[in-house]
mmCIF file with all atom_site columns, C-alpha atoms in Angstrom:
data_model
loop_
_atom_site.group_PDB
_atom_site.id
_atom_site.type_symbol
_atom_site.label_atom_id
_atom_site.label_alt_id
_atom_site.label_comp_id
_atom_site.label_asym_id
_atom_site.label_entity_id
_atom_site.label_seq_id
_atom_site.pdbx_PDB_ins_code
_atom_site.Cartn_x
_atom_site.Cartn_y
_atom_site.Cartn_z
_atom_site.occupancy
_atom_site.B_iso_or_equiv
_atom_site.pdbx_formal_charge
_atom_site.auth_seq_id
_atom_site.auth_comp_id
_atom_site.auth_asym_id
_atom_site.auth_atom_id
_atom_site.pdbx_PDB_model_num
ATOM 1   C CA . UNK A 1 1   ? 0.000   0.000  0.000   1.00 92.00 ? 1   UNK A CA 1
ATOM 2   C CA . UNK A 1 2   ? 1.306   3.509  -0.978  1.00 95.00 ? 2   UNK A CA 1
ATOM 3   C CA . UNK A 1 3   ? 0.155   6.676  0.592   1.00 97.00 ? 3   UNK A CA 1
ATOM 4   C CA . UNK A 1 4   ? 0.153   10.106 -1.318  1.00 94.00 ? 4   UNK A CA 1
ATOM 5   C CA . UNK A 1 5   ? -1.453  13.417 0.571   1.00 93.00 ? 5   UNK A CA 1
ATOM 6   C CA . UNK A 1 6   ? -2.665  16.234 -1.367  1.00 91.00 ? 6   UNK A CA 1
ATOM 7   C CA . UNK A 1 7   ? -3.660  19.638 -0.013  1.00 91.00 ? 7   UNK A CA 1
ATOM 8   C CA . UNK A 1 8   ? -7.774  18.286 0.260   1.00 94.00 ? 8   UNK A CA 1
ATOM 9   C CA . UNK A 1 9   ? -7.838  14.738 0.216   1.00 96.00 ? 9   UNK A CA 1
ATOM 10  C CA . UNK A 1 10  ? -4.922  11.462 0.450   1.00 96.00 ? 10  UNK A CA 1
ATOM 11  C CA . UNK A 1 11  ? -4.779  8.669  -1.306  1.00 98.00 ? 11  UNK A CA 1
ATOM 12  C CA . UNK A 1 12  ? -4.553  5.041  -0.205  1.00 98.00 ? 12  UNK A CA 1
ATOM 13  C CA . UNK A 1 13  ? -3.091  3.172  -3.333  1.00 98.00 ? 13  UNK A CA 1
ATOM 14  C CA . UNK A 1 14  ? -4.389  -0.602 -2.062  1.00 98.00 ? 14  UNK A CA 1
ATOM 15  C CA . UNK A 1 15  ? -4.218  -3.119 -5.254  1.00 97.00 ? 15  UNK A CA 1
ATOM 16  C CA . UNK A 1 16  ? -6.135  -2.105 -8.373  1.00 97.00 ? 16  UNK A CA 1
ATOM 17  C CA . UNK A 1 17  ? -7.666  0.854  -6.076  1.00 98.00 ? 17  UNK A CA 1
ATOM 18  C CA . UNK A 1 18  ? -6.723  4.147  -5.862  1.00 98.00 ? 18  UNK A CA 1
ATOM 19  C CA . UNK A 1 19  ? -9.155  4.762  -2.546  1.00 98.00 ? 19  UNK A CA 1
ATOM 20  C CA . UNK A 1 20  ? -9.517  8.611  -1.671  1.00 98.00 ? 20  UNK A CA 1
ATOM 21  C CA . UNK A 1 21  ? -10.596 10.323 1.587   1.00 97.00 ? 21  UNK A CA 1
ATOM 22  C CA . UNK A 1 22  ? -11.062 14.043 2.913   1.00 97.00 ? 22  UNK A CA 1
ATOM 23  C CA . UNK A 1 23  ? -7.840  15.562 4.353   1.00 94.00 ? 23  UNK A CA 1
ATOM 24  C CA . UNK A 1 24  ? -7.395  16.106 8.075   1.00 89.00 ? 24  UNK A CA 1
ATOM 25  C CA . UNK A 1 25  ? -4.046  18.695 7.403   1.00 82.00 ? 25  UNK A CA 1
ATOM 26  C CA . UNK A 1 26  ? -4.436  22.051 8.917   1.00 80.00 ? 26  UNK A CA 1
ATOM 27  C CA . UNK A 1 27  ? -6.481  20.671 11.795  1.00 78.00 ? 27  UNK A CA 1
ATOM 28  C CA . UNK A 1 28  ? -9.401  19.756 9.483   1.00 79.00 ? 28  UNK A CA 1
ATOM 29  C CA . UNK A 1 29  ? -9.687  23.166 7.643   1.00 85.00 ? 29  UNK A CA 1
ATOM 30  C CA . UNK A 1 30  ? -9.429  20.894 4.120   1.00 92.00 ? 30  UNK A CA 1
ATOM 31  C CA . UNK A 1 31  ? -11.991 17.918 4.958   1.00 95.00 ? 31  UNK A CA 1
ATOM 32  C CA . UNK A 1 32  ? -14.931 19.246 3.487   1.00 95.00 ? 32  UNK A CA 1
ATOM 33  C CA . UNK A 1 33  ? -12.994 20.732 0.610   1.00 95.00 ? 33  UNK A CA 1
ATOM 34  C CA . UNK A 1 34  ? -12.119 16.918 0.421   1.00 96.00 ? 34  UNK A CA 1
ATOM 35  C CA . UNK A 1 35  ? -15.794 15.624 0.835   1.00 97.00 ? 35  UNK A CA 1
ATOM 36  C CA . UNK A 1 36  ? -16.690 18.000 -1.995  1.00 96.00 ? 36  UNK A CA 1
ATOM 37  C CA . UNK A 1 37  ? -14.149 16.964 -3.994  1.00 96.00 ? 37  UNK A CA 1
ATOM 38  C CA . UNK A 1 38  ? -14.946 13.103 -3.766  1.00 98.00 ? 38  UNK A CA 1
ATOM 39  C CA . UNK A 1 39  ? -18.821 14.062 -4.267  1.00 98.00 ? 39  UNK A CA 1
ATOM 40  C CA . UNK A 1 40  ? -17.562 16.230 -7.645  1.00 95.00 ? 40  UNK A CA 1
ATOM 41  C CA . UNK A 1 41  ? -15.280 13.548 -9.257  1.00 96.00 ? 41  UNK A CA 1
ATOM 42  C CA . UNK A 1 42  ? -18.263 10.955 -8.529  1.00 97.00 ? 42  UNK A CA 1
ATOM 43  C CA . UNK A 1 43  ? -20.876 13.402 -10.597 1.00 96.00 ? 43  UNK A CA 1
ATOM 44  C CA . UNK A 1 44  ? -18.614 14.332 -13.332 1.00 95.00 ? 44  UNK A CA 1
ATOM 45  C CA . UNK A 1 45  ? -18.550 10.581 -13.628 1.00 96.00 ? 45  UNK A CA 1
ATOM 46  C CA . UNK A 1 46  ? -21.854 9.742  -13.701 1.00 96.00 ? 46  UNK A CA 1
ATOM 47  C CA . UNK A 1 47  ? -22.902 12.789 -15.577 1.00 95.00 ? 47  UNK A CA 1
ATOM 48  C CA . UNK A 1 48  ? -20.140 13.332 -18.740 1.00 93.00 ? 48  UNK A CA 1
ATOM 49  C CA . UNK A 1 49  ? -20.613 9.469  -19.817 1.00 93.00 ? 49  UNK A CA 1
ATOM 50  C CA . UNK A 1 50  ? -19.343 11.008 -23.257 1.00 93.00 ? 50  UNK A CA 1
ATOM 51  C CA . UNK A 1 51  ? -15.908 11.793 -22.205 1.00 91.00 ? 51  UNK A CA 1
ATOM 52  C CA . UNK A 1 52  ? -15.413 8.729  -19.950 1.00 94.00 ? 52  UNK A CA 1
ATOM 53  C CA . UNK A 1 53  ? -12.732 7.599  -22.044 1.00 93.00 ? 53  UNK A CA 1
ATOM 54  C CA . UNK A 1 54  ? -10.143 10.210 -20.344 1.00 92.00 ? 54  UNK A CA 1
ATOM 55  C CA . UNK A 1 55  ? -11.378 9.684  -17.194 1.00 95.00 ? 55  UNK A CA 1
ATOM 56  C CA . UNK A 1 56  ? -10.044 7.059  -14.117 1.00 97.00 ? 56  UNK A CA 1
ATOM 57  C CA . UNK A 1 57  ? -13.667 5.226  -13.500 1.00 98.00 ? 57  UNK A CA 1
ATOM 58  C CA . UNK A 1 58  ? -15.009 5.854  -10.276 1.00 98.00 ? 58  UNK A CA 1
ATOM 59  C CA . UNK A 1 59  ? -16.411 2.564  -8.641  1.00 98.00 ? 59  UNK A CA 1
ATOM 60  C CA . UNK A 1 60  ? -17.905 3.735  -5.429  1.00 98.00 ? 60  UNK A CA 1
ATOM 61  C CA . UNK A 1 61  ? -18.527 7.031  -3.650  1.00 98.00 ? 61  UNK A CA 1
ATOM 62  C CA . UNK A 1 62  ? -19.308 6.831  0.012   1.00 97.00 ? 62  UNK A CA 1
ATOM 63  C CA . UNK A 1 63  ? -22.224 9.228  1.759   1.00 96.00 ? 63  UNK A CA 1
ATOM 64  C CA . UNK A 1 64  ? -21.131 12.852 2.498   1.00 97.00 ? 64  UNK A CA 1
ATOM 65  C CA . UNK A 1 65  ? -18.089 12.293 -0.053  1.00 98.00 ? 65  UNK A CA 1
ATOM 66  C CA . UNK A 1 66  ? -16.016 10.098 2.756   1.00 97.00 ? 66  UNK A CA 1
ATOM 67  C CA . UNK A 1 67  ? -14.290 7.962  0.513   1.00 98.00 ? 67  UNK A CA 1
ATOM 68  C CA . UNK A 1 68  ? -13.980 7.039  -3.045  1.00 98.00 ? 68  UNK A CA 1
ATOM 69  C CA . UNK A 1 69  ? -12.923 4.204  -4.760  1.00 98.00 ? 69  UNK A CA 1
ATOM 70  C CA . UNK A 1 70  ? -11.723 4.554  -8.530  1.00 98.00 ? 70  UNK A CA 1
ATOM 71  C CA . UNK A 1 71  ? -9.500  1.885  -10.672 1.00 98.00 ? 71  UNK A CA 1
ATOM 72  C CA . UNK A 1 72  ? -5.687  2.665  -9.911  1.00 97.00 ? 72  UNK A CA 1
ATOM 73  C CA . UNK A 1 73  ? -3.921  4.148  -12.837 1.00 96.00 ? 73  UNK A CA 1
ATOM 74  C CA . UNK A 1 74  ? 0.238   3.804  -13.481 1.00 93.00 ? 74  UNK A CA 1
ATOM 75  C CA . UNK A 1 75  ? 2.335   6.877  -13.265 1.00 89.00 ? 75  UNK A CA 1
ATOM 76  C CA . UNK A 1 76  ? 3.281   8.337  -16.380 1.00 88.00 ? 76  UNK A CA 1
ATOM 77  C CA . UNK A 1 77  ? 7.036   8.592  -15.774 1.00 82.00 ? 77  UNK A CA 1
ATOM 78  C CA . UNK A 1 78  ? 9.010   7.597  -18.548 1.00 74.00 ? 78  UNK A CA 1
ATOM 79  C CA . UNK A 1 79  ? 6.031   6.555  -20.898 1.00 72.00 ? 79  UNK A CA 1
ATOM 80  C CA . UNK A 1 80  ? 5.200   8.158  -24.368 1.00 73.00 ? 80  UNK A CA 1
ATOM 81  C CA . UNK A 1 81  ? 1.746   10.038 -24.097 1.00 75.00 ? 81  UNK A CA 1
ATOM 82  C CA . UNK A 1 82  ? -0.418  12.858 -25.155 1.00 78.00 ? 82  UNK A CA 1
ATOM 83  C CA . UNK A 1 83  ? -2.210  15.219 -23.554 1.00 80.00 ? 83  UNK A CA 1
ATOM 84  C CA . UNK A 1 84  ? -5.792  14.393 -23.447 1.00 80.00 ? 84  UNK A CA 1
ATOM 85  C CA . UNK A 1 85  ? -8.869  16.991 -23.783 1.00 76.00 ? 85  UNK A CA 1
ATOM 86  C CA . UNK A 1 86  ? -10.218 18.656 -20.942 1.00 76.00 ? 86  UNK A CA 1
ATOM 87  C CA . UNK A 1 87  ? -13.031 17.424 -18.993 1.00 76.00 ? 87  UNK A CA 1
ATOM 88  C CA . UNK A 1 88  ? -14.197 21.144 -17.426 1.00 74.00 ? 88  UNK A CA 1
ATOM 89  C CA . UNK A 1 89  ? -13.359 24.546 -17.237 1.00 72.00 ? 89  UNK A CA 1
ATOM 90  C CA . UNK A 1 90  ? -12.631 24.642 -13.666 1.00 68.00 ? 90  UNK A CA 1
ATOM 91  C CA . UNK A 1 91  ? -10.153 21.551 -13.656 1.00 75.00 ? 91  UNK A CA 1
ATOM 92  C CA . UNK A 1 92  ? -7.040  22.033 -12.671 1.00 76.00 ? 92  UNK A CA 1
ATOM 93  C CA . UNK A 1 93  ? -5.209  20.299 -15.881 1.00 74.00 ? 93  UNK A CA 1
ATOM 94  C CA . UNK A 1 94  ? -1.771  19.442 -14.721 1.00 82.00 ? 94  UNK A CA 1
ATOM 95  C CA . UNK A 1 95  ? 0.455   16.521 -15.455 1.00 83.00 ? 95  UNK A CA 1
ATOM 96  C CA . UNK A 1 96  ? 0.713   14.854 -11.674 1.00 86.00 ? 96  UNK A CA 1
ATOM 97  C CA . UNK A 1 97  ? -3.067  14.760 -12.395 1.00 89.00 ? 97  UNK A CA 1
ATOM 98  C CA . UNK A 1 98  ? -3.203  12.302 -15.112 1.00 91.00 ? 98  UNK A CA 1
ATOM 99  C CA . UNK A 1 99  ? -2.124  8.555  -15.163 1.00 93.00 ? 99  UNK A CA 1
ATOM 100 C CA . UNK A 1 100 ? -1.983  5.192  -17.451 1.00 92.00 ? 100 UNK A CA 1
ATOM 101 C CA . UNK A 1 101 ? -4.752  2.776  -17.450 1.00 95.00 ? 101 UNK A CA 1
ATOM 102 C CA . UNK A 1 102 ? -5.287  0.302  -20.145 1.00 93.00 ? 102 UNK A CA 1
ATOM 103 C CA . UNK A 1 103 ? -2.580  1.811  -22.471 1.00 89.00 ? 103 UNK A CA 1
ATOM 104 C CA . UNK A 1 104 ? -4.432  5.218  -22.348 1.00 90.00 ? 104 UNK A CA 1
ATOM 105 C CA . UNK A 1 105 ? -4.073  8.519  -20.378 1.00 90.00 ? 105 UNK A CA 1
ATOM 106 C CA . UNK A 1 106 ? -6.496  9.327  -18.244 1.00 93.00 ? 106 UNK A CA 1
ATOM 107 C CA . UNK A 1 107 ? -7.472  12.131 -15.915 1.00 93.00 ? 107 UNK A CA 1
ATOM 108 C CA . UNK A 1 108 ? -6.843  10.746 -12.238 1.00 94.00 ? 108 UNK A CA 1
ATOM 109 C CA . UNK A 1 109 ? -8.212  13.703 -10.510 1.00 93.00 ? 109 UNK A CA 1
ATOM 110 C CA . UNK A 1 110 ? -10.908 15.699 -12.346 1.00 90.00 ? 110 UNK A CA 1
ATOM 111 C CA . UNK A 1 111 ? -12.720 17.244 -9.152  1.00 85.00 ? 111 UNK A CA 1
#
């Protein structure tokens, strides 16, 4: 299991999961930032089924935006890829947000 903390939410990389929960850094001030996150990546999911292609799938979203459970992609380093199209405006379209599953890039984090 690998561990990797953003500023709003960390990530529990267990398997084929990449399992993400609210942040408690800066005594808590993040964790709903995190909750809304997690309740954001699970609606863009469920709601732009004609981009899904360049996004990590998101299996489960718990109540309140807890935890969520998407497919676990590979790291890009090293690999030959292009940069695919946005999902929304307000992303924040960096490359540490974008991974490898399947032989494709995908978005990782598209809250």
């Amino acid at each position: 299991m690998r561990v990797h903390r953003g500023i709003t939410r960390t990530v529990w990389l267990v398997g084929r999961w990449a399992i993400k929960f609210p942040s408690m850094r800066y005594a808590g001030t993040f964790f709903l930032k995190g909750c809304l996150a997690n309740l954001e990546e699970a609606w863009h999911w469920n709601d732009m089924k004609d981009k899904r292609e360049v996004m990590a799938p998101v299996r489960w979203c718990g109540w309140f935006g807890l935890f969520l459970v998407m497919d676990r992609a590979e790291p890009l380093d090293g690999k030959l890829w292009t940069w695919p199209i946005g999902i929304h405006g307000s992303m924040d379209g960096k490359p540490e947000n974008l991974g490898w599953i399947n032989g494709k890039t995908v978005w990782i984090d598209y809250a």
